[in-house]
Every structure is written in C-alpha cells, then in structure tokens.
Coordinates of N, CA and C in Angstrom, one line a residue:
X1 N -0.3 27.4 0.2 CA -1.4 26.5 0.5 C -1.1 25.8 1.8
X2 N -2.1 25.5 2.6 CA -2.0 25.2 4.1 C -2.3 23.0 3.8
X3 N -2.2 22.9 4.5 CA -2.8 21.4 4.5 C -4.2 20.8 4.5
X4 N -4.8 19.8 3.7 CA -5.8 19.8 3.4 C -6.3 18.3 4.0
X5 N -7.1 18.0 4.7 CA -7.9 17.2 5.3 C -8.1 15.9 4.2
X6 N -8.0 14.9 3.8 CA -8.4 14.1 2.9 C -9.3 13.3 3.6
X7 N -9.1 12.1 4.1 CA -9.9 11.2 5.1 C -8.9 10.9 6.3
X8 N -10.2 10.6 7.2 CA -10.0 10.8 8.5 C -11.2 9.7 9.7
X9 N -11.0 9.5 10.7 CA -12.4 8.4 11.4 C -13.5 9.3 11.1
X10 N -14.3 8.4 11.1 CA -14.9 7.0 11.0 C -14.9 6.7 9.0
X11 N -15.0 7.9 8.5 CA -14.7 7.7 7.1 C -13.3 6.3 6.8
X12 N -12.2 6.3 7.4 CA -11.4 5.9 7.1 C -11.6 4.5 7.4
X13 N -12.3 4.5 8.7 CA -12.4 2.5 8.7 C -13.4 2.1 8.2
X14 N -14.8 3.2 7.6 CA -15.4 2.2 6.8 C -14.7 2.0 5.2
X15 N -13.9 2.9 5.0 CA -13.0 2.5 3.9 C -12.4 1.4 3.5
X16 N -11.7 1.2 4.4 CA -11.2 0.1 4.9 C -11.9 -1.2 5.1
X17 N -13.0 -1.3 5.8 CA -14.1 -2.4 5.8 C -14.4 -2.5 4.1
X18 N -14.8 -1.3 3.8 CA -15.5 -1.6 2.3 C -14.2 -2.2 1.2
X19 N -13.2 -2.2 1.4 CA -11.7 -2.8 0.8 C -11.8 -4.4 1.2
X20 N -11.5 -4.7 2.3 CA -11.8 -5.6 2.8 C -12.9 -6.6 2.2
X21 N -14.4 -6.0 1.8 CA -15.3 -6.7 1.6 C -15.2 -7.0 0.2
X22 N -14.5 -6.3 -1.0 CA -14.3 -6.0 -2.3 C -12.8 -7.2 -2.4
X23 N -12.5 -7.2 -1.6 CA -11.0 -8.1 -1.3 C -11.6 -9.9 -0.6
X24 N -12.8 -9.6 -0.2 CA -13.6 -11.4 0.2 C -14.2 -11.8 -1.1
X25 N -15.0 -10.3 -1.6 CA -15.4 -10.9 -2.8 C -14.6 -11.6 -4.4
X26 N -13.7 -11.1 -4.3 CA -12.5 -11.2 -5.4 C -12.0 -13.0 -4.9
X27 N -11.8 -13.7 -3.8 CA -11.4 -14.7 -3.4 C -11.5 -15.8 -4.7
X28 N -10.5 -16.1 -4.4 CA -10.2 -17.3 -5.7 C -10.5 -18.7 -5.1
X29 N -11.5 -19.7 -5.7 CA -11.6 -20.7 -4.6 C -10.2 -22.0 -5.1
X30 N -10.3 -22.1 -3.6 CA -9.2 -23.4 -4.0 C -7.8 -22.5 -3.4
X31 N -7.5 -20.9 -3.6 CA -6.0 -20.5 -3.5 C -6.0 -19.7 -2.5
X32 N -4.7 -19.7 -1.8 CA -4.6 -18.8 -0.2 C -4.6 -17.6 -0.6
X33 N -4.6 -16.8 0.2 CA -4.6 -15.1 0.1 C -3.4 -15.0 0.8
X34 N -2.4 -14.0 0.6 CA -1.6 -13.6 1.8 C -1.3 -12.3 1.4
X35 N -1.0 -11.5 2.0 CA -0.9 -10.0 2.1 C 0.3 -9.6 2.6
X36 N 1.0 -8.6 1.3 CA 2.5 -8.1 1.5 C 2.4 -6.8 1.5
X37 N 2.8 -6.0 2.8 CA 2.8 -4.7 3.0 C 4.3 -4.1 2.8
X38 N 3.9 -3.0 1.4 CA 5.1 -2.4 0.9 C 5.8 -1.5 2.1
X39 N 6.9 -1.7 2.7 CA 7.9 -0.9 3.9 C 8.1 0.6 2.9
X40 N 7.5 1.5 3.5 CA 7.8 1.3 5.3 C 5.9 1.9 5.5
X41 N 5.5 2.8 4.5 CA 4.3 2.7 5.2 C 3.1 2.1 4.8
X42 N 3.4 1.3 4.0 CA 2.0 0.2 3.7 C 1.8 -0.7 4.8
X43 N 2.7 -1.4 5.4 CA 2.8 -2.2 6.8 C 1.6 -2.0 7.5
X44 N 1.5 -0.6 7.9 CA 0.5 -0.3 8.8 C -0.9 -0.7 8.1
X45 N -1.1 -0.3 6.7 CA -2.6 -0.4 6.2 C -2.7 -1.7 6.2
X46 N -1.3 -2.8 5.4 CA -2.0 -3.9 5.0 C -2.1 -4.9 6.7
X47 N -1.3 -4.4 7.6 CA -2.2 -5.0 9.2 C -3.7 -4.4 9.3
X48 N -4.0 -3.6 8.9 CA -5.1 -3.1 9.3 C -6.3 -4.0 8.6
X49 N -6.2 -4.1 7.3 CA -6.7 -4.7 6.1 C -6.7 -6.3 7.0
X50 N -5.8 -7.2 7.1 CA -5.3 -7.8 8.1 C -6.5 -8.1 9.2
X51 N -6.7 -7.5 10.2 CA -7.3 -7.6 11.4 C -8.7 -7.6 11.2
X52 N -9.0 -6.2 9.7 CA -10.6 -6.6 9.2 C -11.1 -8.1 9.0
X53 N -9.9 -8.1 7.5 CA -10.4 -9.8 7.0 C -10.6 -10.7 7.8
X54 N -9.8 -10.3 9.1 CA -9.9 -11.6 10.1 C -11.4 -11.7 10.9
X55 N -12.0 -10.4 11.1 CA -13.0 -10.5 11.8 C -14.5 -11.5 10.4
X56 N -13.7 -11.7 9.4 CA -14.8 -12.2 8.3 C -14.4 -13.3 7.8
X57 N -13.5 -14.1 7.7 CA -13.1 -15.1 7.3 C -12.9 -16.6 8.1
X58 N -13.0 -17.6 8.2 CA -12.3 -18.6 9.2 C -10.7 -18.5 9.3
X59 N -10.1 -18.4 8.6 CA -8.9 -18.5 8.5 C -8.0 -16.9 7.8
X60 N -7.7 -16.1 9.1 CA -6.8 -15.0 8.2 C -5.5 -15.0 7.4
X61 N -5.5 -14.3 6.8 CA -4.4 -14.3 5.6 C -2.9 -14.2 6.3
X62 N -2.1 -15.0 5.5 CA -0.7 -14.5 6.5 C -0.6 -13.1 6.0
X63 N 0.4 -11.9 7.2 CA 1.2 -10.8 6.6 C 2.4 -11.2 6.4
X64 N 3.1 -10.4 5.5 CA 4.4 -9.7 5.7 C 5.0 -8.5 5.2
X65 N 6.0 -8.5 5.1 CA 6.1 -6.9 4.8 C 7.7 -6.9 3.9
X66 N 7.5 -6.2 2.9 CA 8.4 -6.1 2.0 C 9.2 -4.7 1.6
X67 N 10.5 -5.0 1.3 CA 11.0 -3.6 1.2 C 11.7 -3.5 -0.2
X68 N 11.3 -2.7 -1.1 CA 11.6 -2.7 -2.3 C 12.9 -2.1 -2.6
X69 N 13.9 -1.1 -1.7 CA 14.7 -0.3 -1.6 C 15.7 -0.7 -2.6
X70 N 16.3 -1.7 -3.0 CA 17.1 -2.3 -3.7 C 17.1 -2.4 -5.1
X71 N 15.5 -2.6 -5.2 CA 14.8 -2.4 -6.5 C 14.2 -1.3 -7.4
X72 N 14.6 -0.6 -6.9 CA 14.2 0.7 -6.9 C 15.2 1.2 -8.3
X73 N 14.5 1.8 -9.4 CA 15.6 2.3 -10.8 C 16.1 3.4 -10.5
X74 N 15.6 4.1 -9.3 CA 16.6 4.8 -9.1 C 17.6 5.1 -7.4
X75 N 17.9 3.6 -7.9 CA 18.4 3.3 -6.0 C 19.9 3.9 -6.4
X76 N 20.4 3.9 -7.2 CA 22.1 4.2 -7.7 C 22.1 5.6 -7.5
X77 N 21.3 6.3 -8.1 CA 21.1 8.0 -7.8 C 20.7 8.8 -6.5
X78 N 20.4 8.2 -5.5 CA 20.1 8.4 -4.2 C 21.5 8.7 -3.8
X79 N 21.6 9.5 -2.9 CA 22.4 10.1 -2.3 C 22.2 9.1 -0.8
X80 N 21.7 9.3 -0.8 CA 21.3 8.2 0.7 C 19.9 7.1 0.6
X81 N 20.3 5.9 1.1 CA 19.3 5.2 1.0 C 19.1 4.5 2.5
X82 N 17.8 4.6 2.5 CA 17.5 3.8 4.2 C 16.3 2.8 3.7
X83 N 17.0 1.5 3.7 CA 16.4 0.7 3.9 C 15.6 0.1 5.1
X84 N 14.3 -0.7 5.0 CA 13.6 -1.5 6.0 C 14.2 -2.9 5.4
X85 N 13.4 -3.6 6.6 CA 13.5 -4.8 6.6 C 12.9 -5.6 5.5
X86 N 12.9 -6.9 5.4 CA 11.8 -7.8 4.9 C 11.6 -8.7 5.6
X87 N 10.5 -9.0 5.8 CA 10.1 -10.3 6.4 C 8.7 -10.6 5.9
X88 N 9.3 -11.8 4.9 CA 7.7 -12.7 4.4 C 8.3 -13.8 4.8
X89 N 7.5 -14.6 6.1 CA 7.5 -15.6 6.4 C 7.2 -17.1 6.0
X90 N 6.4 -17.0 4.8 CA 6.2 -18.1 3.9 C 6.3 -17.7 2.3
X91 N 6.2 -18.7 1.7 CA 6.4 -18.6 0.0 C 5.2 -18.0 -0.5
X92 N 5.2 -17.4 -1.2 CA 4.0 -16.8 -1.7 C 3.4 -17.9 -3.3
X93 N 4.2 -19.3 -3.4 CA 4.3 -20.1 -4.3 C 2.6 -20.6 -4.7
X94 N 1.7 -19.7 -6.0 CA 0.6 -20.3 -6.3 C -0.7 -19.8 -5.2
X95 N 0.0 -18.3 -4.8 CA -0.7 -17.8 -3.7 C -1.4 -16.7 -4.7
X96 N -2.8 -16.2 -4.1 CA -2.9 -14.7 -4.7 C -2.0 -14.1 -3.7
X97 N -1.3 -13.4 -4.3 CA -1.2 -12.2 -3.0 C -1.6 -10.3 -3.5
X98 N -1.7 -10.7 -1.9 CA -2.4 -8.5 -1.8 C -1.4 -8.0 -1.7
X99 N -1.0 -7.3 -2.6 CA 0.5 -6.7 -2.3 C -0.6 -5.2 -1.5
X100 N 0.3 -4.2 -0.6 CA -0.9 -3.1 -0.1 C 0.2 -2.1 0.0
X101 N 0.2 -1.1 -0.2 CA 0.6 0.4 0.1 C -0.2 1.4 0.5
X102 N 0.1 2.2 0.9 CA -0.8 3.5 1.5 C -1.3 4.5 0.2
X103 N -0.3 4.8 -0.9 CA 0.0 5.9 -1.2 C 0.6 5.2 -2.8
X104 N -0.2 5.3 -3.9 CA 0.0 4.9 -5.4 C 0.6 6.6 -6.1
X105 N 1.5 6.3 -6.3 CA 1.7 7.4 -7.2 C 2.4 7.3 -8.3
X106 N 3.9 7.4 -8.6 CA 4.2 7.8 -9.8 C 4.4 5.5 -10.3
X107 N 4.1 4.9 -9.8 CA 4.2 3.5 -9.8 C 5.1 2.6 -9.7
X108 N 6.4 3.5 -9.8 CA 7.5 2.7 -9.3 C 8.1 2.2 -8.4
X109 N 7.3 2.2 -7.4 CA 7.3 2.1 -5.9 C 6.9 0.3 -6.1
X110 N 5.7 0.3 -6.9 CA 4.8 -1.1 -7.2 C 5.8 -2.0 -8.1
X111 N 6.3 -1.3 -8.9 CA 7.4 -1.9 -10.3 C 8.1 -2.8 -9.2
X112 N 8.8 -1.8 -8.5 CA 10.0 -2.7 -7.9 C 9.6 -3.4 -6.7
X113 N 8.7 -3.5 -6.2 CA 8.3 -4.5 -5.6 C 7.8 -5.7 -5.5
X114 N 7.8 -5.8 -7.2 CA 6.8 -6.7 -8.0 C 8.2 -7.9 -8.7
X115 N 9.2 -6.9 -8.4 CA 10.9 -7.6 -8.6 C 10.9 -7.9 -7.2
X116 N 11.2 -7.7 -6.2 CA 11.5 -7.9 -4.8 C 10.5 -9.5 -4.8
X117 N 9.2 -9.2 -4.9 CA 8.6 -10.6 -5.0 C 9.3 -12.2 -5.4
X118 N 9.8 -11.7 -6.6 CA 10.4 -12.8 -7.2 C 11.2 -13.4 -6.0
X119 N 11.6 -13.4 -5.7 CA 12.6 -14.5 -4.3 C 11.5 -14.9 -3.4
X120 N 10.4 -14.8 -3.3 CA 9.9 -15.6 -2.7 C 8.8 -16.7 -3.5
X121 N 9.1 -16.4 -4.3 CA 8.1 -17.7 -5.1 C 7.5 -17.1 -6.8
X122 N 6.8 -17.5 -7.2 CA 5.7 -17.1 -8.2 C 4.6 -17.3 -8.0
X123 N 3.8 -16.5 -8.0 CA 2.5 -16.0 -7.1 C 1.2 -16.8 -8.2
X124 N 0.2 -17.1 -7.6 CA -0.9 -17.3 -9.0 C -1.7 -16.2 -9.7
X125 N -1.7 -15.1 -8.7 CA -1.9 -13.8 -8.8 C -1.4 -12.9 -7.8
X126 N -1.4 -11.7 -8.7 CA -0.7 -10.6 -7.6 C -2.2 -9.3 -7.9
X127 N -2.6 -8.9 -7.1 CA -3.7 -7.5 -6.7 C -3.1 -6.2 -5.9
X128 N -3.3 -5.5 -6.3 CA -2.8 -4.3 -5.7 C -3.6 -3.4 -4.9
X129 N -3.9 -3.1 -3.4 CA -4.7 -2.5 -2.4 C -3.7 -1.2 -2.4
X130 N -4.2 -0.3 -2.5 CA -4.4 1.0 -2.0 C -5.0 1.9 -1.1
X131 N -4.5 2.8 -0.5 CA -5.3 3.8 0.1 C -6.0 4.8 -0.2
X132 N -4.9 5.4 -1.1 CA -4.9 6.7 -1.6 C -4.3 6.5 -3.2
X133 N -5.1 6.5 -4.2 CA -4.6 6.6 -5.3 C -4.4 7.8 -5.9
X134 N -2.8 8.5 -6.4 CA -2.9 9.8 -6.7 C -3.1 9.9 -8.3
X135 N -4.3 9.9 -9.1 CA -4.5 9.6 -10.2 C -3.8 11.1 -11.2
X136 N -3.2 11.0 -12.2 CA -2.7 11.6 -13.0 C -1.1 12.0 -12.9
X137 N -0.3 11.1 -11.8 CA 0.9 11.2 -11.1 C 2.0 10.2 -11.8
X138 N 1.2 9.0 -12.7 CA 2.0 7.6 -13.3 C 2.9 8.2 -14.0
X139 N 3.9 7.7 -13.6 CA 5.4 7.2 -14.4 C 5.0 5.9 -15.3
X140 N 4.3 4.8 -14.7 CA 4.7 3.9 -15.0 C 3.2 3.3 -15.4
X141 N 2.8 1.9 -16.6 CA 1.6 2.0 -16.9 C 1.1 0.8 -15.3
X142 N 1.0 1.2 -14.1 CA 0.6 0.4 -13.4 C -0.6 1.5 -12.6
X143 N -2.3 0.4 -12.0 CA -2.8 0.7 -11.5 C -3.8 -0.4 -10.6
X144 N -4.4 0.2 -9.4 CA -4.9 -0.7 -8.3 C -6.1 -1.9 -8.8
X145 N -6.2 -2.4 -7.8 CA -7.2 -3.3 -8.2 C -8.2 -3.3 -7.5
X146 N -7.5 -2.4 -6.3 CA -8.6 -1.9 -5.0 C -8.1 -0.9 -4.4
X147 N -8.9 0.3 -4.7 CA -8.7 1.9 -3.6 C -9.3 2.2 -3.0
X148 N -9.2 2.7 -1.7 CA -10.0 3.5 -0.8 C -10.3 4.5 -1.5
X149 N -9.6 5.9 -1.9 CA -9.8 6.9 -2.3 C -9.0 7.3 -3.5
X150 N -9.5 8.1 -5.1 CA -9.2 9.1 -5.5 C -8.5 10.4 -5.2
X151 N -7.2 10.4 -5.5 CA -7.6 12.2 -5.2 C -6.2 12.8 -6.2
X152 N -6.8 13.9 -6.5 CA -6.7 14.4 -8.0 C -5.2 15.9 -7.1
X153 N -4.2 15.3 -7.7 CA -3.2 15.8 -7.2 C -2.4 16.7 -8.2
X154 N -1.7 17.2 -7.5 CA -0.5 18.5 -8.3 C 0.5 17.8 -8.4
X155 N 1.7 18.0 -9.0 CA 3.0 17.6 -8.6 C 4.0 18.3 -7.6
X156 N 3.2 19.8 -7.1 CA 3.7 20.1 -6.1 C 3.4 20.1 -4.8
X157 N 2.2 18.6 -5.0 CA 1.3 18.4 -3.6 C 1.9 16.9 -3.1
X158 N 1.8 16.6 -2.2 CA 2.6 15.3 -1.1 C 1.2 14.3 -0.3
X159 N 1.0 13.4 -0.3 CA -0.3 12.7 0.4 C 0.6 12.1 1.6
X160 N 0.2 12.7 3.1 CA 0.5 12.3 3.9 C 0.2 11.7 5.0
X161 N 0.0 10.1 5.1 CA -0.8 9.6 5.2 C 0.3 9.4 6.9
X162 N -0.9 9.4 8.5 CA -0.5 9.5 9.7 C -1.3 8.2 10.4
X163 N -0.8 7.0 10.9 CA -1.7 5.7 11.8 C -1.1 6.3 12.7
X164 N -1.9 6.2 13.8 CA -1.9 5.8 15.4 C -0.9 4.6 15.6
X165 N -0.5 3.9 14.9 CA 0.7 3.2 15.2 C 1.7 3.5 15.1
X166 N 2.2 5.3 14.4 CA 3.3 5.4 14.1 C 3.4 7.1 15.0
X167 N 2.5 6.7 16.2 CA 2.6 8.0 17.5 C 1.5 9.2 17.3
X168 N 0.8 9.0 16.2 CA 0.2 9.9 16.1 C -1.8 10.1 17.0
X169 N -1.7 11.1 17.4 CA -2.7 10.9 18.3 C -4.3 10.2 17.6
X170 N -4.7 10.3 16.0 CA -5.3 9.8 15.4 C -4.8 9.5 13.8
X171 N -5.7 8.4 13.3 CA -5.4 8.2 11.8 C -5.8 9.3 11.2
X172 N -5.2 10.1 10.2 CA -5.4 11.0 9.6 C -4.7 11.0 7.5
X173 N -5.3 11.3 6.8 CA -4.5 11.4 5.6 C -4.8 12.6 4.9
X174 N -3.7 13.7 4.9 CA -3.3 14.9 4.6 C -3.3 15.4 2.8
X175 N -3.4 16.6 2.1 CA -2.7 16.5 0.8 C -2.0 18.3 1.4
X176 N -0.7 17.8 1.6 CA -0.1 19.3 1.5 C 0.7 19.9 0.5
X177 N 1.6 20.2 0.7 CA 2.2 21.1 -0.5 C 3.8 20.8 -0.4
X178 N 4.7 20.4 -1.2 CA 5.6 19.8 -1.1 C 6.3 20.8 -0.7
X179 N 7.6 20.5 0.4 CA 8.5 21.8 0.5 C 9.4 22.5 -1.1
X180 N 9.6 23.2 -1.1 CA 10.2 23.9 -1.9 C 12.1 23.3 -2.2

C-alpha cells in the first residue's frame, strides 16, 4: 500500500477555523481558556488553533507545551527515550484548559498527559482538541471533545501528520502503512 492523502490546504485550515469556532462556542463564562500542546507534535496544531482564536477573541489564550514522556506506562520498557521540553508558563489553577494533539489513537498518549498536568495546578476543566482521530485504535476508554477529522484505520497503518513549521514545503496529513 502506497501513501494516502488524508487532508491537506485549504481543507485543513478551514478545519481548523471550524475547531476554533466549536472551541469559542464551548467558552465557559467567568474562566480563562489556556491551551497545552502535547510535545512533540501537537505544539504545532495547538499554535495554530492559537493564532485562529486570536483573530476572534479580545484576549488570546496563553500556550504551552507539554511533554508526557515520563508518564508514559510504558516509559520503563523503551529501549530509548527522547524526551521534549515543558514549558507552561502559568498555572492552569481553575482554568479550562485545551489540552491539543495532532493524532488520538491508542489514548495513552492523553492518559499520561492528563498526569503530567497535575504539577501545574487543577484545572476547572480539561477538553481535548484533535486533528485526526484514529477511531477503533483505543487502548484506553478516552475520547475528543473536538476533531478535525475521522479516519477509520488499520493497525498496520501510521497517520502522518507534516506543518510547514517542521520544513516541510506544505501542511499535509498522510495514512501510510507502517514499516514492517
């Protein structure tokens, strides 16, 4: 099987816009919004997510970006682990926050993130933004509260999601076929 096209411009930013607008509507009055992009590649979406809200709101949401690596149930069985950074710059204390990733799949990615959170506060709510939800892939009973996209995957297929921030000549999001 060769690689398959999922979404791509101008599909992709009105995606994104329509997240964005599902994400103004949801707004809790009275509590901030702040938005935590799971490392290493949710960063990119939840700036993007980020730069939309801002063109709609008076006041944009803080970012930051979180790295669950530590958290992870199966961080001891890794042969090698490469950690990112963290940096949330404020408390997320009585905040909603958007937690955002590119790519939902077997859920544990979200599990342990949702541990990593705890050190910066206790949240009034937590929401989960996606890009790509790979539905029938859960390990674990967790699911979004906002997707761009569906897509109905193998366990021998991989969603490979490409920003222009990370060198590539356009945004692009792939379903290929996992190496062997």
């Amino acid at each position: 099987m060769t690689r398959k096209l999922i979404l791509s411009s101008p599909l992709l930013e009105i995606t994104i816009s329509r997240l964005c607008q599902e994400l103004i509507e949801n707004q809790i009055n009275g509590v901030e919004t702040v938005i935590l992009g799971l490392q290493p590649r949710g960063i990119f979406f939840a700036e993007r997510i980020a730069k939309e809200l801002s063109k709609h709101l008076e006041k944009a949401p803080s970012v930051g970006k979180i790295d669950a690596t530590f958290f992870r149930d199966d961080y001891r069985r890794r042969e090698t682990v490469s950690p990112n950074s963290t940096d949330v710059p404020f408390l997320i204390e009585n905040k909603r926050v958007i937690l955002v990733d590119d790519v939902l799949a077997t859920g544990r990615m979200v599990r342990a993130a949702l541990d990593a959170m705890n050190s910066f506060g206790r949240p009034a709510k937590v929401e989960l933004c996606v890009l790509i939800d790979r539905i029938y892939n859960r390990d674990l009973p967790i699911n979004a509260d906002y997707v761009g996209k569906s897509v109905n995957t193998l366990p021998t297929e991989k969603v490979l999601v490409e920003w222009t921030e990370q060198g590539h000549e356009a945004d692009r999001i792939w379903l290929i076929p996992q190496p062997e």
